[in-house]
Amino acid sequence: MSKWIPKLSVLDLAPILAGGSAQDAYRRTLDLARHAEKLGYHRFWLAEHHNMPGIASSATSLLIGHVANATEKIRVGSGGVMLPNHAPLVVAEQFGTLESLFPGRIDLGLGRASGTDMRTIQALRRTLGANGAEFPDLLNELRTYLDAHPNHSGVRAVPGEGLNIPIWLLGSSDVSARLAGRLGLPFAFASHFAPDGLHHALNAYRSSFVPSKMLADPYVMVGLTVMAADNVEEARYLATSEAQQVLSLLHGRPDKLQPPMENMDALWQPQEKALISKQLDFGIIGDQKTIREKLPAIYEATEADEFIITSHIYDHQARMRSFEIVAETVKEIWT
């Protein structure tokens, strides 16, 4: 194949393991970020979620700073910050601070959803009126604060104003895809949990793209669940932790990340098994041979400029090994 190698990045939610704590999760996150940097991964993104016992990345900007401080060159950012949860001025100041501390290494990925349940939305915003329709206005306000020549009635983001912080739009449908295209921003699609809408969203993004100061051409990042191991059987076994976590969400009882198990049939109904298996099937669960077979096909179908990999594996060393296998195999495929 060609000698061009797709960029690889990491999406981390700082998973809290059964029997563990957020403090443990943060130690593993730093370990993974340093490991990813050594392996040549391009970005390390953290995602905002709330009221999730198994996710410790709720204070996303704080954790971004923690990771950036512990690494040297890998880009660190949000995948993403859920903008309707926050005042745009606060986001501008937080990421202006991060960019000032770690110049040239910070990404601001933004989502239009809440990343949580209705009760937590009320706790975050004190209102249930927001439904995502306000996202374009919030985005425009945020971009105005970050502009080098803001016009906001004397309200200025310090730090933040005039800093060249890359803004990404994230989505699981064509709504943010079209907005990213019209604004000439890079777009990341969450195909790791919403694979059915991937191709429609990418087509909508590319067909609506207007060149901007940031981008002359569309730039697409595709989210992928990848759980790799030295043999297929081990990878499938490790993947049962992710399956259990998705099942707990379907039941409305989110939980910490559970150890893998030999047989899931005692936990899920046939329709639940079919639904979760369909979601995971778009990703890659297997060994190097599996990656060599599936990843080029995904690339051909999406023409992605970048893949961002998420991997909910209970055993830390197995998770580190999974990212290592992915990096090694991608180099083999594209060289």
PDB file of C-alpha atoms in Angstrom, residues 135-319:
ATOM      1  CA  PHE A 135     -25.342  25.056  19.979  1.00  0.00           C
ATOM      2  CA  PRO A 136     -24.576  27.209  16.884  1.00  0.00           C
ATOM      3  CA  ASP A 137     -25.115  30.406  18.894  1.00  0.00           C
ATOM      4  CA  LEU A 138     -22.979  29.130  21.768  1.00  0.00           C
ATOM      5  CA  LEU A 139     -20.258  28.153  19.308  1.00  0.00           C
ATOM      6  CA  ASN A 140     -20.334  31.578  17.676  1.00  0.00           C
ATOM      7  CA  GLU A 141     -20.044  33.253  21.081  1.00  0.00           C
ATOM      8  CA  LEU A 142     -17.104  31.037  22.025  1.00  0.00           C
ATOM      9  CA  ARG A 143     -15.304  31.709  18.743  1.00  0.00           C
ATOM     10  CA  THR A 144     -15.844  35.447  19.225  1.00  0.00           C
ATOM     11  CA  TYR A 145     -14.134  35.315  22.617  1.00  0.00           C
ATOM     12  CA  LEU A 146     -11.167  33.491  21.058  1.00  0.00           C
ATOM     13  CA  ASP A 147     -10.932  35.851  18.102  1.00  0.00           C
ATOM     14  CA  ALA A 148      -7.979  38.220  17.877  1.00  0.00           C
ATOM     15  CA  HIS A 149     -10.360  41.183  17.456  1.00  0.00           C
ATOM     16  CA  PRO A 150     -13.403  40.410  19.608  1.00  0.00           C
ATOM     17  CA  ASN A 151     -16.483  42.576  19.705  1.00  0.00           C
ATOM     18  CA  HIS A 152     -18.259  41.528  22.862  1.00  0.00           C
ATOM     19  CA  SER A 153     -19.232  44.727  24.666  1.00  0.00           C
ATOM     20  CA  GLY A 154     -16.042  44.820  26.661  1.00  0.00           C
ATOM     21  CA  VAL A 155     -16.209  41.176  27.831  1.00  0.00           C
ATOM     22  CA  ARG A 156     -12.907  39.532  26.966  1.00  0.00           C
ATOM     23  CA  ALA A 157     -11.455  36.065  27.481  1.00  0.00           C
ATOM     24  CA  VAL A 158      -8.125  36.544  29.233  1.00  0.00           C
ATOM     25  CA  PRO A 159      -6.298  34.311  28.511  1.00  0.00           C
ATOM     26  CA  GLY A 160      -7.880  33.016  25.329  1.00  0.00           C
ATOM     27  CA  GLU A 161      -8.334  36.060  23.136  1.00  0.00           C
ATOM     28  CA  GLY A 162      -6.278  35.844  19.947  1.00  0.00           C
ATOM     29  CA  LEU A 163      -4.894  32.365  20.653  1.00  0.00           C
ATOM     30  CA  ASN A 164      -4.844  29.897  17.792  1.00  0.00           C
ATOM     31  CA  ILE A 165      -6.690  27.032  19.481  1.00  0.00           C
ATOM     32  CA  PRO A 166      -7.945  24.463  16.947  1.00  0.00           C
ATOM     33  CA  ILE A 167     -11.696  23.941  17.300  1.00  0.00           C
ATOM     34  CA  TRP A 168     -13.221  20.625  16.262  1.00  0.00           C
ATOM     35  CA  LEU A 169     -16.884  19.716  16.040  1.00  0.00           C
ATOM     36  CA  LEU A 170     -17.850  16.249  17.251  1.00  0.00           C
ATOM     37  CA  GLY A 171     -20.998  14.397  16.379  1.00  0.00           C
ATOM     38  CA  SER A 172     -22.946  11.180  15.987  1.00  0.00           C
ATOM     39  CA  SER A 173     -25.307  12.509  13.291  1.00  0.00           C
ATOM     40  CA  ASP A 174     -25.241  14.880  10.339  1.00  0.00           C
ATOM     41  CA  VAL A 175     -26.240  17.968  12.368  1.00  0.00           C
ATOM     42  CA  SER A 176     -22.781  18.880  13.649  1.00  0.00           C
ATOM     43  CA  ALA A 177     -21.301  17.505  10.418  1.00  0.00           C
ATOM     44  CA  ARG A 178     -23.099  20.135   8.327  1.00  0.00           C
ATOM     45  CA  LEU A 179     -22.246  22.902  10.784  1.00  0.00           C
ATOM     46  CA  ALA A 180     -18.559  21.910  10.755  1.00  0.00           C
ATOM     47  CA  GLY A 181     -18.635  21.916   6.962  1.00  0.00           C
ATOM     48  CA  ARG A 182     -20.223  25.357   6.685  1.00  0.00           C
ATOM     49  CA  LEU A 183     -17.695  26.810   9.141  1.00  0.00           C
ATOM     50  CA  GLY A 184     -14.680  25.066   7.612  1.00  0.00           C
ATOM     51  CA  LEU A 185     -13.817  23.207  10.831  1.00  0.00           C
ATOM     52  CA  PRO A 186     -12.477  19.670  11.238  1.00  0.00           C
ATOM     53  CA  PHE A 187     -15.081  17.047  12.082  1.00  0.00           C
ATOM     54  CA  ALA A 188     -14.857  13.938  14.285  1.00  0.00           C
ATOM     55  CA  PHE A 189     -17.578  11.287  14.092  1.00  0.00           C
ATOM     56  CA  ALA A 190     -18.376   9.044  17.069  1.00  0.00           C
ATOM     57  CA  SER A 191     -18.674   5.819  15.110  1.00  0.00           C
ATOM     58  CA  HIS A 192     -17.448   3.911  18.169  1.00  0.00           C
ATOM     59  CA  PHE A 193     -20.993   4.198  19.559  1.00  0.00           C
ATOM     60  CA  ALA A 194     -23.101   5.346  16.573  1.00  0.00           C
ATOM     61  CA  PRO A 195     -21.764   3.499  13.512  1.00  0.00           C
ATOM     62  CA  ASP A 196     -25.018   3.553  11.546  1.00  0.00           C
ATOM     63  CA  GLY A 197     -24.858   7.281  10.851  1.00  0.00           C
ATOM     64  CA  LEU A 198     -21.198   7.421   9.868  1.00  0.00           C
ATOM     65  CA  HIS A 199     -21.335   7.541   6.081  1.00  0.00           C
ATOM     66  CA  HIS A 200     -24.311   9.882   5.928  1.00  0.00           C
ATOM     67  CA  ALA A 201     -22.564  12.318   8.296  1.00  0.00           C
ATOM     68  CA  LEU A 202     -19.271  12.199   6.394  1.00  0.00           C
ATOM     69  CA  ASN A 203     -21.046  12.836   3.105  1.00  0.00           C
ATOM     70  CA  ALA A 204     -22.950  15.742   4.670  1.00  0.00           C
ATOM     71  CA  TYR A 205     -19.714  17.227   6.037  1.00  0.00           C
ATOM     72  CA  ARG A 206     -17.753  16.959   2.823  1.00  0.00           C
ATOM     73  CA  SER A 207     -20.573  18.179   0.590  1.00  0.00           C
ATOM     74  CA  SER A 208     -21.208  21.248   2.770  1.00  0.00           C
ATOM     75  CA  PHE A 209     -17.554  22.126   3.369  1.00  0.00           C
ATOM     76  CA  VAL A 210     -16.488  25.718   2.819  1.00  0.00           C
ATOM     77  CA  PRO A 211     -12.735  26.493   3.030  1.00  0.00           C
ATOM     78  CA  SER A 212     -11.725  28.630   6.016  1.00  0.00           C
ATOM     79  CA  LYS A 213      -8.663  30.190   7.600  1.00  0.00           C
ATOM     80  CA  MET A 214      -8.239  26.948   9.536  1.00  0.00           C
ATOM     81  CA  LEU A 215      -8.799  24.409   6.738  1.00  0.00           C
ATOM     82  CA  ALA A 216      -8.518  24.502   2.963  1.00  0.00           C
ATOM     83  CA  ASP A 217      -9.999  21.009   2.643  1.00  0.00           C
ATOM     84  CA  PRO A 218     -12.256  18.799   4.770  1.00  0.00           C
ATOM     85  CA  TYR A 219     -10.567  16.916   7.598  1.00  0.00           C
ATOM     86  CA  VAL A 220     -12.257  13.844   9.057  1.00  0.00           C
ATOM     87  CA  MET A 221     -11.482  11.909  12.209  1.00  0.00           C
ATOM     88  CA  VAL A 222     -13.281   8.585  12.758  1.00  0.00           C
ATOM     89  CA  GLY A 223     -13.730   7.131  16.236  1.00  0.00           C
ATOM     90  CA  LEU A 224     -13.063   3.404  16.501  1.00  0.00           C
ATOM     91  CA  THR A 225     -13.354   0.894  19.303  1.00  0.00           C
ATOM     92  CA  VAL A 226     -10.313  -1.355  19.006  1.00  0.00           C
ATOM     93  CA  MET A 227      -9.470  -4.145  21.414  1.00  0.00           C
ATOM     94  CA  ALA A 228      -6.368  -5.929  20.229  1.00  0.00           C
ATOM     95  CA  ALA A 229      -4.467  -8.805  21.762  1.00  0.00           C
ATOM     96  CA  ASP A 230      -1.894 -11.358  20.692  1.00  0.00           C
ATOM     97  CA  ASN A 231      -4.685 -13.789  19.720  1.00  0.00           C
ATOM     98  CA  VAL A 232      -8.327 -13.436  18.757  1.00  0.00           C
ATOM     99  CA  GLU A 233      -9.666 -15.413  21.698  1.00  0.00           C
ATOM    100  CA  GLU A 234      -7.973 -13.138  24.222  1.00  0.00           C
ATOM    101  CA  ALA A 235      -9.228 -10.020  22.441  1.00  0.00           C
ATOM    102  CA  ARG A 236     -12.816 -11.290  22.492  1.00  0.00           C
ATOM    103  CA  TYR A 237     -12.474 -12.125  26.172  1.00  0.00           C
ATOM    104  CA  LEU A 238     -11.141  -8.638  26.971  1.00  0.00           C
ATOM    105  CA  ALA A 239     -14.007  -7.078  24.987  1.00  0.00           C
ATOM    106  CA  THR A 240     -16.600  -8.468  27.409  1.00  0.00           C
ATOM    107  CA  SER A 241     -15.767  -5.634  29.828  1.00  0.00           C
ATOM    108  CA  GLU A 242     -16.933  -3.114  27.222  1.00  0.00           C
ATOM    109  CA  ALA A 243     -20.003  -5.242  26.494  1.00  0.00           C
ATOM    110  CA  GLN A 244     -20.909  -5.269  30.186  1.00  0.00           C
ATOM    111  CA  GLN A 245     -20.547  -1.504  30.388  1.00  0.00           C
ATOM    112  CA  VAL A 246     -22.817  -0.913  27.387  1.00  0.00           C
ATOM    113  CA  LEU A 247     -25.335  -3.369  28.859  1.00  0.00           C
ATOM    114  CA  SER A 248     -25.381  -1.468  32.151  1.00  0.00           C
ATOM    115  CA  LEU A 249     -26.181   1.731  30.215  1.00  0.00           C
ATOM    116  CA  LEU A 250     -29.013  -0.001  28.363  1.00  0.00           C
ATOM    117  CA  HIS A 251     -30.451  -1.026  31.725  1.00  0.00           C
ATOM    118  CA  GLY A 252     -30.165   2.532  33.058  1.00  0.00           C
ATOM    119  CA  ARG A 253     -27.664   1.481  35.713  1.00  0.00           C
ATOM    120  CA  PRO A 254     -24.228   2.730  34.612  1.00  0.00           C
ATOM    121  CA  ASP A 255     -21.450   1.053  36.537  1.00  0.00           C
ATOM    122  CA  LYS A 256     -17.704   0.874  36.903  1.00  0.00           C
ATOM    123  CA  LEU A 257     -15.760  -1.079  34.283  1.00  0.00           C
ATOM    124  CA  GLN A 258     -16.070  -4.758  35.187  1.00  0.00           C
ATOM    125  CA  PRO A 259     -13.523  -7.570  34.763  1.00  0.00           C
ATOM    126  CA  PRO A 260     -13.912  -9.649  31.596  1.00  0.00           C
ATOM    127  CA  MET A 261     -15.913 -12.855  31.724  1.00  0.00           C
ATOM    128  CA  GLU A 262     -15.925 -16.102  29.775  1.00  0.00           C
ATOM    129  CA  ASN A 263     -19.624 -16.122  28.915  1.00  0.00           C
ATOM    130  CA  MET A 264     -22.005 -13.146  28.673  1.00  0.00           C
ATOM    131  CA  ASP A 265     -25.116 -15.222  27.990  1.00  0.00           C
ATOM    132  CA  ALA A 266     -26.190 -15.217  31.626  1.00  0.00           C
ATOM    133  CA  LEU A 267     -26.273 -11.391  31.574  1.00  0.00           C
ATOM    134  CA  TRP A 268     -27.967 -10.335  28.357  1.00  0.00           C
ATOM    135  CA  GLN A 269     -31.097 -11.119  26.427  1.00  0.00           C
ATOM    136  CA  PRO A 270     -30.792 -12.131  22.747  1.00  0.00           C
ATOM    137  CA  GLN A 271     -31.934  -8.701  21.530  1.00  0.00           C
ATOM    138  CA  GLU A 272     -29.425  -6.971  23.823  1.00  0.00           C
ATOM    139  CA  LYS A 273     -26.658  -9.236  22.557  1.00  0.00           C
ATOM    140  CA  ALA A 274     -27.578  -8.409  18.955  1.00  0.00           C
ATOM    141  CA  LEU A 275     -27.655  -4.663  19.631  1.00  0.00           C
ATOM    142  CA  ILE A 276     -24.328  -4.535  21.474  1.00  0.00           C
ATOM    143  CA  SER A 277     -22.639  -6.894  19.033  1.00  0.00           C
ATOM    144  CA  LYS A 278     -23.747  -4.698  16.128  1.00  0.00           C
ATOM    145  CA  GLN A 279     -22.233  -1.636  17.830  1.00  0.00           C
ATOM    146  CA  LEU A 280     -18.937  -3.399  18.501  1.00  0.00           C
ATOM    147  CA  ASP A 281     -18.790  -5.054  15.068  1.00  0.00           C
ATOM    148  CA  PHE A 282     -17.868  -1.774  13.364  1.00  0.00           C
ATOM    149  CA  GLY A 283     -14.780  -1.644  15.577  1.00  0.00           C
ATOM    150  CA  ILE A 284     -11.975  -4.148  15.622  1.00  0.00           C
ATOM    151  CA  ILE A 285     -11.691  -6.963  18.140  1.00  0.00           C
ATOM    152  CA  GLY A 286      -8.880  -9.376  17.414  1.00  0.00           C
ATOM    153  CA  ASP A 287      -5.191  -9.774  16.711  1.00  0.00           C
ATOM    154  CA  GLN A 288      -2.810  -8.160  14.218  1.00  0.00           C
ATOM    155  CA  LYS A 289      -4.260 -10.213  11.374  1.00  0.00           C
ATOM    156  CA  THR A 290      -7.747  -8.905  12.208  1.00  0.00           C
ATOM    157  CA  ILE A 291      -6.509  -5.306  12.151  1.00  0.00           C
ATOM    158  CA  ARG A 292      -4.720  -5.868   8.837  1.00  0.00           C
ATOM    159  CA  GLU A 293      -7.983  -7.156   7.359  1.00  0.00           C
ATOM    160  CA  LYS A 294     -10.467  -4.652   8.798  1.00  0.00           C
ATOM    161  CA  LEU A 295      -8.684  -1.313   9.111  1.00  0.00           C
ATOM    162  CA  PRO A 296      -7.817  -0.829   5.416  1.00  0.00           C
ATOM    163  CA  ALA A 297     -11.448  -1.613   4.569  1.00  0.00           C
ATOM    164  CA  ILE A 298     -12.665   1.017   7.041  1.00  0.00           C
ATOM    165  CA  TYR A 299     -10.199   3.493   5.586  1.00  0.00           C
ATOM    166  CA  GLU A 300     -11.332   2.784   2.025  1.00  0.00           C
ATOM    167  CA  ALA A 301     -14.972   3.235   3.070  1.00  0.00           C
ATOM    168  CA  THR A 302     -14.417   6.479   5.011  1.00  0.00           C
ATOM    169  CA  GLU A 303     -11.231   8.022   3.567  1.00  0.00           C
ATOM    170  CA  ALA A 304     -10.581   9.186   7.116  1.00  0.00           C
ATOM    171  CA  ASP A 305      -7.647  11.505   7.675  1.00  0.00           C
ATOM    172  CA  GLU A 306      -7.276  10.199  11.206  1.00  0.00           C
ATOM    173  CA  PHE A 307      -8.530   7.408  13.450  1.00  0.00           C
ATOM    174  CA  ILE A 308      -9.098   8.038  17.149  1.00  0.00           C
ATOM    175  CA  ILE A 309      -9.022   4.790  19.102  1.00  0.00           C
ATOM    176  CA  THR A 310     -10.895   3.996  22.283  1.00  0.00           C
ATOM    177  CA  SER A 311     -10.338   0.769  24.176  1.00  0.00           C
ATOM    178  CA  HIS A 312     -12.196  -0.104  27.375  1.00  0.00           C
ATOM    179  CA  ILE A 313     -10.056  -2.956  28.656  1.00  0.00           C
ATOM    180  CA  TYR A 314     -10.104  -3.809  32.345  1.00  0.00           C
ATOM    181  CA  ASP A 315      -6.502  -4.994  32.689  1.00  0.00           C
ATOM    182  CA  HIS A 316      -4.171  -2.004  32.377  1.00  0.00           C
ATOM    183  CA  GLN A 317      -1.250  -3.863  30.841  1.00  0.00           C
ATOM    184  CA  ALA A 318      -3.556  -5.545  28.325  1.00  0.00           C
ATOM    185  CA  ARG A 319      -4.922  -2.104  27.412  1.00  0.00           C
TER     186      ARG A 319
END
